[in-house]
CSV table of C-alpha atoms in Angstrom, one decimal:
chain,number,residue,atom,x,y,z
A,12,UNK,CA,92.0,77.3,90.9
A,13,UNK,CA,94.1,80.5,92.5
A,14,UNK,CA,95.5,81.6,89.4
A,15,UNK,CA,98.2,85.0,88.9
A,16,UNK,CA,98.7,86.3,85.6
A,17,UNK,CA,101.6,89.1,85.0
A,18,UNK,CA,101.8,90.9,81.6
A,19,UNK,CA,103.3,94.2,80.6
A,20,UNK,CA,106.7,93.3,80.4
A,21,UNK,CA,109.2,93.8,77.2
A,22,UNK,CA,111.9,95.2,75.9
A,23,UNK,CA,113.4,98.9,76.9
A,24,UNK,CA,116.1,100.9,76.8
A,25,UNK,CA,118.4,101.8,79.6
A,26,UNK,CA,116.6,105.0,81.7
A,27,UNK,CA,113.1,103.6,80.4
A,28,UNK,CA,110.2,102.2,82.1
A,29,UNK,CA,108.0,99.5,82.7
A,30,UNK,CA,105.1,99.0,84.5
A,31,UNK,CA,104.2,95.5,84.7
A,32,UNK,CA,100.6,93.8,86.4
A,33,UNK,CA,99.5,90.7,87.7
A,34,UNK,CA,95.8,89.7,87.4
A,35,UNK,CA,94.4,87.3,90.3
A,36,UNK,CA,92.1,85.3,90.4
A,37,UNK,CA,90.2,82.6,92.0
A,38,UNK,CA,91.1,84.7,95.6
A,39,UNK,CA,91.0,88.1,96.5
A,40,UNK,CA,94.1,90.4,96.8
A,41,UNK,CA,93.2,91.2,100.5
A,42,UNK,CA,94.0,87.4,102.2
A,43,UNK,CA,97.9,88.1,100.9
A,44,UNK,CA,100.9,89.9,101.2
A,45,UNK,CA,101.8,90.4,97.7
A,46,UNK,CA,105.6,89.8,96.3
A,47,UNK,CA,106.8,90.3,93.3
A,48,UNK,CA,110.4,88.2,92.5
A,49,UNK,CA,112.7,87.9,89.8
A,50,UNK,CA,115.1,85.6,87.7
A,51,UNK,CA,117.4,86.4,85.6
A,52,UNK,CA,119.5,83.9,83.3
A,53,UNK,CA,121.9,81.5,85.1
A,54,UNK,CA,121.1,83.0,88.8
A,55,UNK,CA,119.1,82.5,91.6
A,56,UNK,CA,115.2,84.2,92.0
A,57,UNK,CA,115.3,87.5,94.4
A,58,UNK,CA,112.9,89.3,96.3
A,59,UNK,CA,112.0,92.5,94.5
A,60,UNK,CA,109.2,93.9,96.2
A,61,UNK,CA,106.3,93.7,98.7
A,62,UNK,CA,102.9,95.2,99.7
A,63,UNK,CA,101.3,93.9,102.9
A,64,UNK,CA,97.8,93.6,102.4
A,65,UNK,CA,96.4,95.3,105.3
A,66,UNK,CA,97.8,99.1,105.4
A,67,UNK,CA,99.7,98.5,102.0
A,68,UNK,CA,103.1,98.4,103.5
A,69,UNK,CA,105.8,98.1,101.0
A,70,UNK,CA,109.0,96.8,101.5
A,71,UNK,CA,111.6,96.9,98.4
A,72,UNK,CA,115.3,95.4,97.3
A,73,UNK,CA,117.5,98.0,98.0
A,74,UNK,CA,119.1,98.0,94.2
A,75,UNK,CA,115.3,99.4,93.2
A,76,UNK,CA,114.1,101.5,96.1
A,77,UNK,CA,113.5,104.9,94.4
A,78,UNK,CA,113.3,102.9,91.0
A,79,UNK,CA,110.5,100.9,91.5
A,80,UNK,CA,106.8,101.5,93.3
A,81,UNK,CA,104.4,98.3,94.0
A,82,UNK,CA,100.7,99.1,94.5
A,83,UNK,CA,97.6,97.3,94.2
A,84,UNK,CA,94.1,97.8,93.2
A,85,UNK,CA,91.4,95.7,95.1
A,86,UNK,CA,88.7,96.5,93.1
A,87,UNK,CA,89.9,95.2,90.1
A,88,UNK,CA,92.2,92.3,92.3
A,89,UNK,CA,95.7,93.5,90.6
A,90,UNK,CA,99.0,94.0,91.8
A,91,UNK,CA,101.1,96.4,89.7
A,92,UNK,CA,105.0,97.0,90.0
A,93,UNK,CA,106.0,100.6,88.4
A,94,UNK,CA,109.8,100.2,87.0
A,95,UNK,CA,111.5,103.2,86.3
A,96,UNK,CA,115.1,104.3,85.7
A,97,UNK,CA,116.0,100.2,84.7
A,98,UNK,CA,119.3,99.4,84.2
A,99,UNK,CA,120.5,95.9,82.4
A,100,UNK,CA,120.6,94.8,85.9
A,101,UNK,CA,116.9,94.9,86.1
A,102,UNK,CA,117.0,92.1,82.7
A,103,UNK,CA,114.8,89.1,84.3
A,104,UNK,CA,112.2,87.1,84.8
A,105,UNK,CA,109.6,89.1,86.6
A,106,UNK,CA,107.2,87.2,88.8
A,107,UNK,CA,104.0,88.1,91.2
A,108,UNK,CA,103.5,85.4,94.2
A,109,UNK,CA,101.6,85.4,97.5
A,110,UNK,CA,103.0,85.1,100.6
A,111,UNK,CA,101.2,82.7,103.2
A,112,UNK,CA,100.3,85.7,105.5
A,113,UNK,CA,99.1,89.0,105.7
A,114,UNK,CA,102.9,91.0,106.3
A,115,UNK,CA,105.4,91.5,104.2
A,116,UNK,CA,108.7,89.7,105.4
A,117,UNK,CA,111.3,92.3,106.9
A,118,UNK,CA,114.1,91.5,104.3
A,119,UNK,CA,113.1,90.6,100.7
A,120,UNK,CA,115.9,90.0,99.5
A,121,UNK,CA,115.9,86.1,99.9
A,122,UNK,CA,112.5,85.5,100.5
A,123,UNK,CA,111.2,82.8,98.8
A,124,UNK,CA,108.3,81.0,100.9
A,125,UNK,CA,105.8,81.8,98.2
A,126,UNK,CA,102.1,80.3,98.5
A,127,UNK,CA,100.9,80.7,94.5
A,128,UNK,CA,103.0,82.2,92.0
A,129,UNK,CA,102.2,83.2,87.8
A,130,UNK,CA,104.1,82.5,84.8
A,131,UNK,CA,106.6,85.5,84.7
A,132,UNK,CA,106.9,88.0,81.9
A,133,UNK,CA,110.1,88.7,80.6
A,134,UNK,CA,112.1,92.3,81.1
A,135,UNK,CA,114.7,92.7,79.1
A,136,UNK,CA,116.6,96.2,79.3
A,137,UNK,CA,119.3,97.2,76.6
A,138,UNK,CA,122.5,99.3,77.2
């Protein structure tokens, strides 16, 4: 079955970096608009990013444009999300989904009409 598995999260410091991946398989990257969402503790899941799977658009949260770049590579079917500059802010649960199309949505922020989603790996970013 379609199956997403994220890894590379952990534990940093504030100003450090991440880069976190999300190994799919069972479908190829190419039928989805990627997402990648978060949680934290006590709140509601939020859009973080997107790459479209056509041209690659990318669409991001505002609190992490600049911070954070989303890419893919087809060949080996993984979507990565580069986190730089985090902030305790950025402390979550870090998940990769699929949209049910090709685009990304416009607005990220509140997306949530996922197709398949992964575990999550935990970020967790100390002051």
């Amino acid at each position: 079955q379609v199956q997403l598995v994220e890894s590379g999260g952990g534990l940093v410091q504030s100003g450090g970096s991440l880069r976190l991946s999300c190994a799919a398989s069972e479908f190829t990257l190419d039928h989805y608009a990627m997402i990648w969402f978060r949680q934290a503790s006590g709140k509601e899941r939020e859009g973080v990013s997107c790459i479209s799977n056509g041209d690659g658009t990318t669409v991001y949260r505002s609190s992490v444009k600049g911070r954070f770049t989303i890419s893919k590579d087809n060949a080996k079917n993984t979507v990565y999300l580069q986190m730089d500059n985090l902030n305790p802010e950025d402390t979550a649960f870090y998940y990769c989904a699929t949209t049910r199309g090709a685009a990304c949505p416009s607005k990220i922020d509140d997306f949530h009409d996922y197709g398949y989603w992964g575990q999550g790996t935990q970020v967790t970013v100390s002051s």
